[in-house]
Protein backbone atom coordinates (compact mmCIF):
# COMPACT_ATOMS: atom_id res chain seq x y z
CA MET A 1 3.87 -0.35 -11.48
CA ILE A 2 2.44 -2.28 -8.56
CA PRO A 3 -1.32 -1.59 -8.33
CA ASN A 4 -3.34 -2.11 -5.17
CA PRO A 5 -6.38 -4.43 -5.27
CA TRP A 6 -8.82 -4.35 -2.37
CA ASP A 7 -10.32 -7.82 -2.73
CA ALA A 8 -9.94 -11.05 -4.70
CA GLY A 9 -12.04 -9.84 -7.62
CA SER A 10 -10.05 -6.65 -8.15
CA ALA A 11 -6.85 -8.70 -7.84
CA ARG A 12 -7.98 -11.01 -10.63
CA VAL A 13 -8.88 -8.07 -12.85
CA LEU A 14 -5.46 -6.47 -12.35
CA ALA A 15 -3.74 -9.78 -13.07
CA ALA A 16 -5.78 -10.21 -16.26
CA LEU A 17 -4.81 -6.69 -17.34
CA GLY A 18 -1.17 -7.72 -17.32
CA PHE A 19 0.35 -6.33 -14.12
CA SER A 20 3.24 -8.36 -12.75
CA ALA A 21 2.82 -7.83 -8.99
CA LEU A 22 0.22 -6.63 -6.50
CA ALA A 23 0.26 -4.71 -3.23
CA THR A 24 -2.59 -4.52 -0.77
CA THR A 25 -4.15 -1.27 0.41
CA SER A 26 -5.01 -0.91 4.08
CA SER A 27 -7.66 1.74 3.38
CA GLY A 28 -9.25 -0.15 0.49
CA PHE A 29 -9.32 -3.40 2.44
CA ALA A 30 -10.75 -1.72 5.54
CA PHE A 31 -13.54 -0.37 3.30
CA THR A 32 -14.52 -3.94 2.35
CA LEU A 33 -15.02 -4.57 6.08
CA GLY A 34 -17.12 -1.44 6.47
CA ARG A 35 -14.36 0.28 8.43
CA LEU A 36 -12.05 3.25 8.06
CA ASP A 37 -8.33 2.93 7.38
CA GLY A 38 -6.65 1.43 10.41
CA GLY A 39 -9.73 -0.58 11.32
CA ALA A 40 -8.49 -4.00 10.17
CA THR A 41 -6.87 -6.33 12.68
CA LEU A 42 -3.79 -8.41 11.96
CA ASP A 43 -6.01 -11.50 11.76
CA ASP A 44 -8.13 -9.70 9.15
CA VAL A 45 -5.03 -8.78 7.13
CA VAL A 46 -3.64 -12.31 7.27
CA ALA A 47 -6.93 -13.73 5.96
CA HIS A 48 -6.98 -11.05 3.24
CA THR A 49 -3.40 -11.95 2.28
CA ALA A 50 -4.32 -15.62 1.89
CA GLU A 51 -7.36 -14.65 -0.21
CA LEU A 52 -5.27 -12.54 -2.60
CA ASP A 53 -2.58 -15.22 -2.80
CA ARG A 54 -5.20 -17.77 -3.87
CA ALA A 55 -6.81 -15.37 -6.34
CA THR A 56 -3.82 -14.98 -8.68
CA GLU A 57 -0.33 -16.29 -9.33
CA LEU A 58 1.21 -12.83 -8.88
CA PRO A 59 3.54 -11.95 -6.00
CA VAL A 60 1.79 -9.98 -3.26
CA SER A 61 3.17 -7.33 -0.94
CA VAL A 62 1.08 -6.48 2.12
CA ASP A 63 0.39 -3.13 3.75
CA LEU A 64 0.97 -3.92 7.43
CA GLU A 65 0.44 -0.34 8.59
CA ASN A 66 2.65 0.04 11.70
CA GLY A 67 3.19 -3.70 12.10
CA TYR A 68 0.60 -4.01 14.86
CA GLU A 69 1.89 -5.12 18.28
CA SER A 70 4.89 -6.94 16.81
CA PRO A 71 6.29 -6.17 13.34
CA ALA A 72 8.29 -9.40 13.42
CA LYS A 73 5.18 -11.47 14.13
CA ALA A 74 3.23 -9.59 11.46
CA ILE A 75 5.90 -10.33 8.85
CA ALA A 76 6.00 -14.02 9.78
CA ARG A 77 2.23 -14.35 9.62
CA ILE A 78 1.70 -12.72 6.23
CA ALA A 79 4.62 -14.70 4.81
CA GLU A 80 2.97 -17.90 6.00
CA ALA A 81 -0.24 -16.73 4.30
CA GLY A 82 1.54 -16.32 0.96
CA ALA A 83 3.01 -12.82 0.85
CA VAL A 84 6.51 -12.20 -0.50
CA GLY A 85 6.69 -8.59 0.63
CA GLY A 86 5.31 -6.21 3.20
CA SER A 87 5.50 -2.64 4.43
CA ILE A 88 5.96 -1.19 7.91
CA GLU A 89 5.24 2.48 8.61
CA ASP A 90 6.34 4.84 11.37
CA TYR A 91 2.88 6.12 12.33
CA ASP A 92 1.38 5.17 15.69
CA PRO A 93 -2.37 4.47 15.41
CA ALA A 94 -2.73 6.52 18.58
CA GLY A 95 -2.15 9.55 16.37
CA GLU A 96 1.52 10.47 16.17
CA ILE A 97 4.70 9.68 14.29
CA TYR A 98 7.00 7.35 16.23
CA GLU A 99 10.22 8.79 17.59
CA LEU A 100 12.97 7.84 15.15
CA HIS A 101 14.77 5.40 17.44
CA HIS A 102 11.53 3.50 18.10
CA ALA A 103 10.61 3.47 14.42
CA VAL A 104 14.06 2.08 13.59
CA GLU A 105 13.67 -0.65 16.23
CA ARG A 106 10.42 -1.73 14.61
CA VAL A 107 11.90 -1.78 11.10
CA THR A 108 14.91 -3.71 12.41
CA ALA A 109 12.64 -6.33 13.98
CA ALA A 110 10.70 -6.66 10.72
CA ALA A 111 13.91 -6.98 8.69
CA GLU A 112 15.29 -9.66 10.99
CA ALA A 113 12.05 -11.62 10.72
CA ALA A 114 12.09 -11.30 6.93
CA ARG A 115 15.65 -12.66 6.72
CA LYS A 116 14.65 -15.76 8.69
CA LEU A 117 11.90 -16.81 6.29
CA GLY A 118 14.03 -18.93 4.00
CA PHE A 119 12.84 -17.24 0.80
CA PRO A 120 13.29 -13.75 -0.65
CA PHE A 121 10.97 -11.27 1.05
CA MET A 122 10.94 -7.57 0.11
CA LEU A 123 10.55 -5.31 3.12
CA THR A 124 9.35 -1.76 2.51
CA ALA A 125 9.76 0.89 5.21
CA ARG A 126 7.47 3.92 5.13
CA ALA A 127 8.00 7.43 6.47
CA GLU A 128 4.52 8.88 6.98
CA ASN A 129 5.41 12.55 7.55
CA HIS A 130 3.84 13.90 4.37
CA ILE A 131 0.40 12.38 4.93
CA ARG A 132 0.36 12.96 8.70
CA GLY A 133 0.68 16.73 8.83
CA ASN A 134 4.46 17.03 8.97
CA PRO A 135 5.76 17.60 5.40
CA ASP A 136 9.38 17.99 6.53
CA LEU A 137 11.46 16.65 3.64
CA GLU A 138 14.73 16.66 5.59
CA ASP A 139 13.20 14.62 8.40
CA THR A 140 11.61 12.25 5.89
CA ILE A 141 14.98 11.66 4.22
CA ALA A 142 16.68 11.14 7.59
CA ARG A 143 14.06 8.56 8.51
CA LEU A 144 14.34 6.73 5.22
CA ASP A 145 18.14 6.64 5.54
CA ALA A 146 17.79 5.14 9.00
CA PHE A 147 15.28 2.57 7.76
CA ALA A 148 17.65 1.56 4.95
CA ALA A 149 20.43 1.05 7.49
CA ALA A 150 18.02 -1.02 9.60
CA GLY A 151 17.52 -3.48 6.74
CA ALA A 152 14.64 -2.21 4.60
CA ASP A 153 14.85 -3.23 0.93
CA VAL A 154 12.56 -0.47 -0.40
CA LEU A 155 11.86 3.01 0.96
CA TYR A 156 8.53 4.80 0.72
CA ALA A 157 7.30 8.26 1.69
CA PRO A 158 3.65 8.54 0.63
CA GLY A 159 2.50 12.07 -0.01
CA LEU A 160 5.34 13.40 -2.15
CA ARG A 161 3.54 15.79 -4.49
CA SER A 162 6.08 16.99 -7.04
CA ALA A 163 8.88 15.70 -9.22
CA GLU A 164 11.27 17.91 -7.23
CA GLU A 165 10.33 16.26 -3.93
CA ILE A 166 10.59 12.79 -5.45
CA ARG A 167 13.98 13.61 -6.96
CA ALA A 168 15.28 15.00 -3.66
CA VAL A 169 14.35 11.79 -1.85
CA CYS A 170 15.61 9.42 -4.54
CA GLN A 171 18.95 11.19 -4.82
CA ALA A 172 19.45 11.27 -1.06
CA VAL A 173 18.82 7.63 -0.14
CA SER A 174 20.68 4.41 -0.89
CA LYS A 175 17.79 2.02 -1.55
CA PRO A 176 15.09 1.87 -4.25
CA VAL A 177 12.16 4.22 -3.66
CA ASN A 178 8.46 3.47 -4.06
CA VAL A 179 6.34 6.50 -4.93
CA LEU A 180 2.60 6.87 -4.43
CA ALA A 181 1.11 8.02 -7.74
CA VAL A 182 -0.57 11.42 -7.84
CA PRO A 183 -2.93 12.74 -10.56
CA GLY A 184 -0.61 15.59 -11.56
CA LEU A 185 2.37 13.41 -12.51
CA SER A 186 2.68 10.74 -15.20
CA LEU A 187 4.50 7.47 -14.69
CA ALA A 188 7.26 8.73 -16.98
CA GLU A 189 7.71 11.86 -14.87
CA ILE A 190 7.82 9.89 -11.62
CA VAL A 191 10.37 7.46 -13.03
CA ALA A 192 12.46 10.30 -14.47
CA ALA A 193 12.60 11.75 -10.95
CA GLY A 194 14.18 8.52 -9.72
CA ALA A 195 11.38 6.25 -8.51
CA GLN A 196 11.85 2.54 -9.12
CA ARG A 197 8.38 1.40 -8.09
CA VAL A 198 5.03 3.18 -8.25
CA SER A 199 1.87 2.19 -6.37
CA VAL A 200 -1.59 3.75 -6.21
CA GLY A 201 -2.69 3.08 -2.62
CA GLY A 202 -6.43 3.03 -2.16
CA SER A 203 -7.15 5.14 -5.24
CA LEU A 204 -8.47 2.34 -7.46
CA ALA A 205 -10.89 1.37 -4.71
CA TRP A 206 -12.10 4.96 -4.45
CA ILE A 207 -12.58 5.19 -8.21
CA ALA A 208 -14.87 2.16 -7.99
CA VAL A 209 -16.70 3.51 -4.93
CA ARG A 210 -17.15 6.91 -6.61
CA ALA A 211 -18.72 5.23 -9.63
CA LEU A 212 -21.05 3.30 -7.30
CA ALA A 213 -22.05 6.43 -5.39
CA ASP A 214 -22.61 8.47 -8.55
CA ALA A 215 -24.79 5.79 -10.14
CA ALA A 216 -26.77 5.25 -6.93
CA THR A 217 -27.27 9.01 -6.48
CA ALA A 218 -28.59 9.33 -10.03
CA ILE A 219 -31.04 6.51 -9.35
CA ARG A 220 -32.19 8.00 -6.05
CA ASP A 221 -32.51 11.61 -7.18
CA ARG A 222 -33.56 11.36 -10.82
CA GLY A 223 -34.65 7.82 -11.39
CA ASP A 224 -31.78 7.66 -13.89
CA PHE A 225 -30.67 4.11 -14.60
CA SER A 226 -28.32 4.93 -17.49
CA ALA A 227 -25.23 3.91 -15.53
CA LEU A 228 -26.58 0.36 -15.43
CA ALA A 229 -25.59 0.00 -19.08
CA ALA A 230 -21.99 -0.57 -17.97
CA ARG A 231 -20.62 -3.98 -18.89
CA VAL A 232 -17.32 -5.62 -18.03
CA PRO A 233 -15.70 -8.69 -19.64
CA LEU A 234 -15.66 -10.88 -16.54
CA GLY A 235 -15.56 -14.04 -18.59
CA GLU A 236 -12.32 -12.86 -20.16
CA TRP A 237 -10.80 -11.50 -16.97
CA PHE A 238 -11.66 -14.53 -14.88
CA ALA A 239 -10.79 -17.18 -17.46
CA ASP A 240 -8.57 -19.91 -16.04
């Protein structure tokens, strides 16, 4: 399990709860800036990486979206900020999936940059088909195979919804697969289907935001302050 904090405080909570590694969430982080997913710049992400690296002693992998203008530069910059892993996806912010050859070129550039760092760096390559309106499992597998050949250490296709889809991907590719958790499958079921790493994306951030919105709505509409009884053991979680 590699959960996804959205700021330094959530990173410290997850570390205190016993997780052994963290991965950033582009959507959750963009929310902290008051923006939608895709709204953070590379400079923003680098600063966020440094903040999370300072917050805990856990290894951090960074969601680099498409790698911005230069995947190689993006890898080098987050590594300098403290990351020991990062992901590159094949979705163009302009609104379309990259042609395979171009996506492979970008993963190759990221892999070459990672190998030059002088310390182990885990590169994840993402095939975005299933969350971008093209749930073509054969094409997803072909892309992941090509990304593995280009030097990716971990493969990731967010949006797989069933154990059968997860199993089909895991059995078809040669590298470890990260799976995005879904409410209908347990960790045991995802692992049994072949996944070797499970992340949650922005979901923990949205759980927190939902609780905020529900409590605020109750206050606005009914004058109901009962949600304010919530308490959290910050002294325990943030103990040095």
